[in-house]
XYZ file of C-alpha atoms in Angstrom:
496
model
C -0.155 -0.097 -0.021
C 1.488 3.416 -1.031
C 2.105 5.994 1.605
C -0.597 8.906 1.992
C 0.338 11.989 0.256
C 1.016 14.640 2.749
C -0.504 18.092 2.787
C 1.929 20.609 4.288
C 1.293 23.901 5.963
C 1.648 27.135 3.548
C 4.394 29.449 5.195
C 5.733 32.452 3.705
C 4.911 31.245 -0.015
C 5.848 27.680 0.281
C 4.505 24.445 1.370
C 6.864 23.027 4.251
C 8.417 20.102 4.982
C 6.222 17.867 6.847
C 6.442 18.108 10.861
C 7.450 15.059 12.841
C 3.945 15.001 14.408
C 1.071 14.570 12.024
C -2.715 14.213 11.684
C -4.288 11.494 9.369
C -7.361 12.706 7.660
C -10.429 10.019 7.585
C -13.074 10.018 4.250
C -16.292 9.878 6.465
C -18.095 8.193 3.861
C -15.474 5.514 3.613
C -13.743 5.401 6.553
C -10.345 5.034 4.257
C -7.291 7.229 5.271
C -6.866 9.795 2.532
C -4.258 12.237 3.587
C -2.179 13.440 6.312
C -1.290 16.943 7.703
C 0.951 18.908 9.952
C 0.196 19.145 13.606
C 2.425 22.311 13.763
C 4.575 22.388 17.016
C 4.020 25.689 19.198
C 7.466 26.882 18.550
C 6.595 26.761 14.771
C 3.412 28.547 15.522
C 5.204 31.082 17.177
C 7.532 32.101 14.258
C 4.506 32.196 12.055
C 3.013 34.652 14.212
C 6.423 36.984 14.136
C 6.765 36.524 10.621
C 3.472 37.479 9.666
C 3.758 40.781 11.759
C 6.643 41.331 9.826
C 4.584 40.972 6.677
C 2.089 43.183 7.949
C 4.749 45.920 9.076
C 6.886 45.776 5.978
C 3.838 47.417 3.938
C 4.175 45.084 1.317
C 0.406 44.525 1.376
C -0.804 46.503 4.635
C 0.026 49.687 2.678
C -0.816 48.488 -0.848
C -2.940 50.642 -3.355
C -6.732 49.581 -3.145
C -6.110 48.868 -7.001
C -3.786 46.512 -6.141
C -5.718 44.586 -3.718
C -8.739 44.672 -6.210
C -6.668 43.294 -8.953
C -5.059 40.363 -6.730
C -8.230 39.009 -4.965
C -10.256 39.413 -8.872
C -7.600 37.230 -10.508
C -7.747 35.025 -7.392
C -11.573 34.660 -8.196
C -10.613 33.772 -11.905
C -8.247 31.268 -10.885
C -10.395 29.509 -8.320
C -13.490 29.375 -10.760
C -11.206 27.675 -13.509
C -10.288 25.132 -10.681
C -13.103 24.431 -9.115
C -13.294 20.696 -10.105
C -10.443 20.005 -7.997
C -11.640 21.630 -5.113
C -15.091 20.049 -5.345
C -13.170 16.808 -5.214
C -11.327 17.360 -2.008
C -14.546 18.886 -0.509
C -16.499 15.672 -1.059
C -13.839 13.261 0.168
C -12.955 15.310 3.297
C -16.654 15.993 4.301
C -18.661 13.103 3.038
C -21.056 15.498 1.607
C -22.629 14.413 -1.780
C -20.941 15.754 -4.654
C -24.094 17.461 -6.460
C -24.142 19.879 -2.807
C -20.628 20.715 -3.314
C -20.781 21.910 -7.140
C -23.621 24.194 -6.211
C -21.846 25.357 -3.072
C -18.408 26.141 -4.482
C -19.665 27.358 -7.877
C -20.588 30.220 -5.804
C -17.436 30.926 -3.599
C -15.664 32.930 -5.947
C -18.057 35.649 -5.730
C -16.977 36.438 -2.245
C -13.274 37.209 -3.602
C -14.919 39.486 -6.377
C -17.347 41.487 -3.839
C -14.591 41.904 -1.490
C -12.294 42.624 -4.137
C -14.587 45.570 -5.450
C -15.131 46.889 -1.860
C -11.329 47.472 -1.440
C -11.477 49.170 -4.885
C -14.722 51.386 -4.132
C -15.041 51.925 -0.034
C -14.499 55.395 0.836
C -13.648 57.440 3.629
C -15.570 59.890 5.260
C -15.748 63.873 6.662
C -17.769 64.245 9.698
C -19.699 67.399 10.140
C -17.056 69.063 12.571
C -18.534 72.254 13.825
C -16.537 75.439 12.920
C -13.717 75.813 10.596
C -12.416 72.212 10.652
C -12.316 69.375 8.279
C -12.396 65.900 10.179
C -11.433 63.220 7.922
C -12.039 59.381 8.846
C -9.752 56.774 7.574
C -9.833 53.031 7.562
C -6.628 51.243 8.298
C -6.015 47.563 8.346
C -5.813 45.795 11.954
C -2.589 43.802 11.736
C -2.112 40.055 11.846
C -5.361 38.421 12.030
C -6.079 34.809 13.128
C -9.375 32.833 11.435
C -10.344 29.554 12.902
C -12.647 27.771 10.188
C -14.677 24.837 10.700
C -15.171 21.454 8.884
C -18.800 21.678 7.383
C -18.137 24.519 4.729
C -14.256 24.405 4.692
C -13.759 26.365 1.542
C -16.848 28.876 1.544
C -16.499 29.910 5.180
C -12.347 30.516 4.937
C -12.941 32.210 1.839
C -15.346 34.614 3.461
C -13.097 35.385 6.087
C -9.760 35.634 4.111
C -11.582 37.932 1.429
C -12.626 40.397 3.850
C -9.317 40.338 5.546
C -7.083 40.835 2.804
C -9.310 43.559 1.115
C -8.814 45.440 4.136
C -5.270 44.880 4.033
C -4.473 42.703 6.881
C -1.809 39.807 7.177
C -3.976 36.624 7.553
C -3.493 33.383 9.549
C -5.823 30.751 8.980
C -6.367 27.709 11.085
C -8.773 25.241 9.100
C -10.370 22.354 10.892
C -7.942 19.360 11.294
C -10.997 17.139 9.892
C -11.238 19.019 6.334
C -8.432 21.074 5.884
C -7.453 19.998 2.446
C -9.263 22.794 0.196
C -8.235 25.355 2.268
C -4.468 24.475 2.206
C -4.964 24.529 -1.216
C -5.616 27.962 -1.234
C -1.949 28.923 -0.643
C -0.738 28.332 -3.920
C -3.546 29.737 -5.723
C -3.652 33.325 -4.196
C 0.533 33.325 -4.643
C -0.858 32.582 -8.494
C -3.209 35.838 -8.234
C -0.021 37.744 -6.944
C -0.453 38.030 -3.422
C 2.813 38.761 -1.306
C 4.499 35.884 0.138
C 3.667 35.741 4.082
C 0.681 37.747 3.738
C -1.679 34.560 3.733
C -0.233 31.706 6.224
C -2.109 28.409 6.614
C -1.156 26.433 9.493
C -2.763 23.027 10.574
C -3.144 21.253 13.804
C -5.563 20.531 16.094
C -7.887 23.199 17.953
C -7.155 22.475 21.148
C -3.485 22.940 20.756
C -2.582 25.202 17.430
C -6.086 27.196 17.224
C -5.737 27.968 21.089
C -2.005 28.998 21.221
C -2.718 31.413 17.824
C -5.738 33.097 19.768
C -3.670 33.734 22.686
C -0.895 35.385 20.983
C -0.490 39.157 22.153
C 0.488 39.792 18.968
C -2.565 39.305 17.034
C -4.937 41.871 15.895
C -8.233 39.776 15.736
C -9.711 36.472 15.902
C -12.435 35.519 13.732
C -13.924 32.053 14.639
C -16.635 30.064 13.431
C -17.221 26.789 15.835
C -18.677 25.993 19.042
C -19.428 28.127 22.540
C -16.858 25.721 24.366
C -14.418 26.958 21.744
C -15.189 30.521 22.162
C -15.331 30.128 25.938
C -11.787 28.722 25.757
C -9.958 31.746 23.790
C -12.380 34.515 25.046
C -10.849 35.218 28.485
C -7.151 35.708 27.108
C -8.595 37.776 23.994
C -10.284 39.955 26.703
C -7.133 40.666 28.592
C -5.182 41.325 25.518
C -7.787 43.854 24.054
C -8.106 41.326 21.108
C -12.013 41.831 19.267
C -13.333 38.252 18.250
C -16.047 37.975 15.488
C -17.596 34.446 16.564
C -20.300 32.368 14.828
C -21.285 29.689 17.020
C -24.133 28.007 15.966
C -27.811 27.764 15.957
C -31.262 25.780 16.148
C -33.213 27.456 13.569
C -37.186 27.367 13.452
C -39.001 26.706 10.247
C -42.481 28.339 10.748
C -44.913 26.672 8.573
C -48.166 28.349 8.517
C -51.754 27.230 6.874
C -51.723 29.661 3.678
C -48.408 27.973 2.517
C -49.437 25.110 0.080
C -48.297 21.442 1.732
C -46.348 20.351 -1.100
C -44.249 23.725 -0.914
C -43.521 23.516 2.519
C -42.729 20.012 2.660
C -40.071 20.503 -0.025
C -38.920 23.668 2.039
C -38.609 21.447 5.150
C -36.389 18.925 3.647
C -34.305 21.495 2.261
C -33.823 23.325 5.122
C -33.086 20.258 7.240
C -31.239 18.072 5.414
C -28.866 19.586 3.214
C -25.075 18.805 4.306
C -27.203 16.322 6.436
C -27.956 18.630 8.941
C -24.443 19.924 9.349
C -24.949 23.590 9.166
C -25.448 26.377 11.831
C -28.378 27.236 10.243
C -29.923 23.902 9.501
C -33.720 23.820 9.894
C -33.523 21.597 12.858
C -37.260 22.459 14.479
C -40.201 22.467 12.144
C -42.762 24.516 13.851
C -46.266 23.470 12.113
C -49.395 25.239 12.219
C -52.077 22.658 13.627
C -54.563 23.335 10.773
C -52.212 21.856 8.539
C -50.127 19.496 10.922
C -51.389 16.206 10.213
C -51.628 16.412 6.449
C -47.878 18.097 6.045
C -46.022 15.312 8.703
C -47.858 12.512 6.599
C -46.445 13.778 3.352
C -43.245 14.938 4.812
C -42.358 11.628 6.391
C -42.984 9.739 3.163
C -40.750 11.913 1.593
C -37.869 11.641 4.069
C -38.123 7.972 3.957
C -37.565 8.503 0.334
C -34.397 10.416 0.419
C -31.287 8.666 -1.135
C -28.493 7.949 1.398
C -25.344 7.116 -0.254
C -21.763 7.668 -1.600
C -20.984 10.886 -2.051
C -19.453 10.514 -5.356
C -22.662 9.271 -6.748
C -24.815 12.094 -8.404
C -28.328 10.420 -7.240
C -27.044 10.621 -3.502
C -29.370 13.193 -1.488
C -27.829 12.370 2.224
C -24.336 11.906 2.595
C -22.238 11.184 5.556
C -21.847 12.915 8.878
C -18.063 14.005 9.731
C -17.037 11.228 12.527
C -18.235 8.189 14.440
C -18.680 10.794 17.301
C -21.316 12.987 15.139
C -23.002 9.196 14.534
C -23.146 8.528 18.508
C -24.402 12.391 19.161
C -27.378 11.821 16.813
C -28.038 8.555 18.688
C -27.931 10.011 21.862
C -30.383 13.071 20.888
C -32.840 10.313 19.663
C -32.459 8.524 22.950
C -33.221 11.037 25.109
C -35.990 12.623 22.682
C -37.686 8.993 22.878
C -37.280 9.031 26.642
C -38.751 12.648 27.403
C -41.838 11.571 25.519
C -41.049 12.338 21.295
C -42.223 9.921 18.856
C -39.712 8.700 16.200
C -41.770 9.207 12.924
C -39.070 8.090 10.516
C -35.252 7.030 10.516
C -33.420 7.190 14.061
C -30.775 4.646 13.746
C -27.183 4.856 12.166
C -26.951 3.284 8.773
C -24.000 2.827 6.283
C -23.133 2.405 2.737
C -21.724 -0.893 1.643
C -21.090 -1.427 5.156
C -18.325 1.530 5.705
C -19.007 5.057 6.615
C -20.509 7.547 9.473
C -24.232 7.975 8.246
C -27.447 8.538 10.146
C -30.652 8.370 8.984
C -32.620 11.143 8.151
C -34.881 11.121 11.174
C -37.980 12.867 11.911
C -39.214 13.224 15.892
C -42.331 14.228 17.049
C -41.119 16.494 19.985
C -42.607 19.228 22.566
C -41.146 22.624 22.603
C -39.207 22.054 25.665
C -37.480 19.162 25.040
C -33.739 18.433 24.457
C -33.959 17.901 21.086
C -35.907 21.264 20.324
C -33.694 23.224 22.193
C -30.161 22.267 21.443
C -28.232 21.766 18.131
C -27.465 18.336 17.144
C -25.700 19.202 14.287
C -26.971 16.053 12.288
C -30.149 14.981 10.352
C -32.378 14.661 13.441
C -35.433 17.177 13.222
C -37.956 18.203 15.753
C -41.298 18.270 14.779
C -43.778 20.812 16.912
C -47.519 21.131 16.478
C -48.156 24.861 17.321
C -51.685 26.114 17.774
C -51.589 29.789 16.616
C -49.332 32.098 15.144
C -48.220 33.907 18.277
C -47.494 30.239 19.540
C -45.240 29.685 16.396
C -43.011 33.046 17.262
C -42.981 32.072 21.038
C -41.724 28.592 20.406
C -39.034 30.025 17.912
C -37.662 31.897 20.304
C -37.603 29.714 22.832
C -33.835 28.860 22.653
C -30.373 30.365 23.659
C -29.814 30.572 20.162
C -30.710 32.893 17.721
C -28.833 32.626 14.404
C -31.322 31.842 11.275
C -35.197 31.413 11.156
C -37.288 30.973 7.909
C -41.000 31.876 7.552
C -43.263 30.072 5.059
C -46.516 31.748 4.258
C -48.613 33.168 1.458
C -50.209 36.075 3.684
C -47.672 38.923 3.177
C -48.777 40.778 6.243
C -48.449 37.643 8.523
C -44.719 37.234 6.725
C -43.351 40.362 8.050
C -45.508 40.470 11.092
C -43.655 37.356 12.108
C -40.285 37.980 10.453
C -40.497 41.204 12.715
C -41.237 39.221 16.124
C -38.542 36.421 15.391
C -35.370 37.071 17.307
C -32.455 35.869 14.974
C -29.718 37.490 12.959
C -30.857 36.202 9.736
C -34.719 35.783 8.925
C -35.853 34.140 5.505
C -39.467 34.524 4.378
C -40.418 31.459 1.879
C -36.770 30.923 1.595
C -33.969 28.923 3.770
C -30.012 29.084 3.235
C -29.832 31.796 1.088
C -26.352 33.695 1.177
C -25.029 36.535 -0.885
C -21.634 38.150 -0.030
C -23.564 41.407 0.476
C -25.730 39.961 2.648
C -24.440 40.089 6.461
C -24.477 36.747 8.313
C -24.787 36.211 11.994
C -26.503 35.962 14.860
C -27.379 36.953 18.262
C -27.632 35.399 21.854
C -25.419 32.280 21.911
C -25.119 32.276 18.030
C -22.171 34.441 18.513
C -21.551 38.260 17.762
C -20.112 40.017 14.744
C -21.280 39.309 11.085
C -19.524 37.911 8.112
C -20.465 39.198 4.532
C -21.130 42.608 3.773
C -19.451 46.017 4.163
C -19.799 45.366 8.109
C -17.446 42.362 7.860
C -14.839 44.757 5.655
C -15.153 47.434 8.399
C -14.817 44.996 11.070
C -11.377 44.311 9.907
C -10.356 48.050 9.866
C -9.546 50.461 12.538
C -10.635 54.304 12.140
C -8.420 56.804 12.545
C -9.865 60.570 12.725
C -7.733 63.287 11.307
C -8.808 66.906 12.603
C -7.499 69.810 10.227
C -8.141 73.312 11.272
C -8.126 75.812 8.303
C -9.189 78.977 9.687
C -9.702 79.237 13.838
C -6.876 80.856 15.527
C -5.824 79.486 18.610
C -7.200 81.667 21.749
C -7.303 79.580 24.507
C -4.809 81.722 27.481
C -5.857 85.085 25.392
C -8.224 87.616 26.456
C -10.917 86.631 24.181
C -11.407 82.668 24.404
C -15.033 82.497 23.339
C -13.988 80.582 20.277
C -11.874 78.172 22.198
C -12.117 74.210 21.560
C -11.468 71.736 24.112
C -12.288 67.982 24.281
């Protein structure tokens, strides 16, 4: 048997020699070993931070013209678009997601590079309405060395979102991809180099989150942390970041309600629920993991939903016919099973699924599962991150809103109704950072993405994300007011 291919860190414009200690990656759909990556020693991580700081201080990117940043990011988008098949194959291997999902998702990733390239070229400073013969200009400057901790469920998409915004603003970037699915992110290093990004401006370092990621986030030399992960990860890094006065953007999870009202045709509502709930085998932060169904259509809706869920094709991710792929690990299968078991213990009723499964005797798969639940149950309130969905009967619009808001998460929600007034009324009352009306999983580089409560803080996407990677300098220019503080006439004196 041939040795596994090793994918090294991308540091200072080159792939490095493999570290002594490595991490083996597993294809979750086949349980086969697919590659190894570096488990980077902390001394090496420390030198990477220092090198990145030198890169930033040199001004080679931090002081580059906006037109230069625009050109590099635009070329990176063109290169990525031309090489999508390579990235799609890697994403399918390392995540176990169906290849048709990855084609659809990754085809849009270059848009983030193009959007933030345009912001770099067109975003302008401001002049404030300062009183008197004074001009006050506001200039946005890059922060410095920023650390990005990215997840395994959307490796390339989420990394590119963060990288594009940070580079557009002129920062030097260190990315630590998930040790479970880092291959597509590691591949970005050479692509950005070809696009003209100066060496050392983008560093991609592998390792375990509890070691490499934690060490990066604890460095006093970094200027910002951008994390997509769990609440426990945030809790582990936040105290030190606070002590070092380092801002954090954090996307930490969700428990998205899908609110189905009687005016929505049942067939359309069922299709909506399937899409919201089972894309990526339920492994997204906005998975429609709670279906809040009005009692007027509940029985008809559930009957069709159960039938359609049983018909979903669980299979090999490389098969174009597959609709449901693997979950990321054996631990994820076990987590799904625990949620189902506890739901039943709390009086929940399994309507379909509920068991681990496999493809040709291999892989980490879990059946698409529907469980009739109560609003306050563990399954209805906590994040599974798998294809296990709670169905909750609600008697009224007010009850749907109440149940929708009755968790500690507040990332995404969707409202399905053909009543225009109801759509806006309910959307206004739902406490979530993203509310879709008659849609779900809709995403765009221009649209802010982030939640409230335990779902995190700050936003990806949009002008706000770009600005979060900058600091504002206020320059105050007196062009007509004479200094007069200790003179006889002080009526025009100004002070802070």
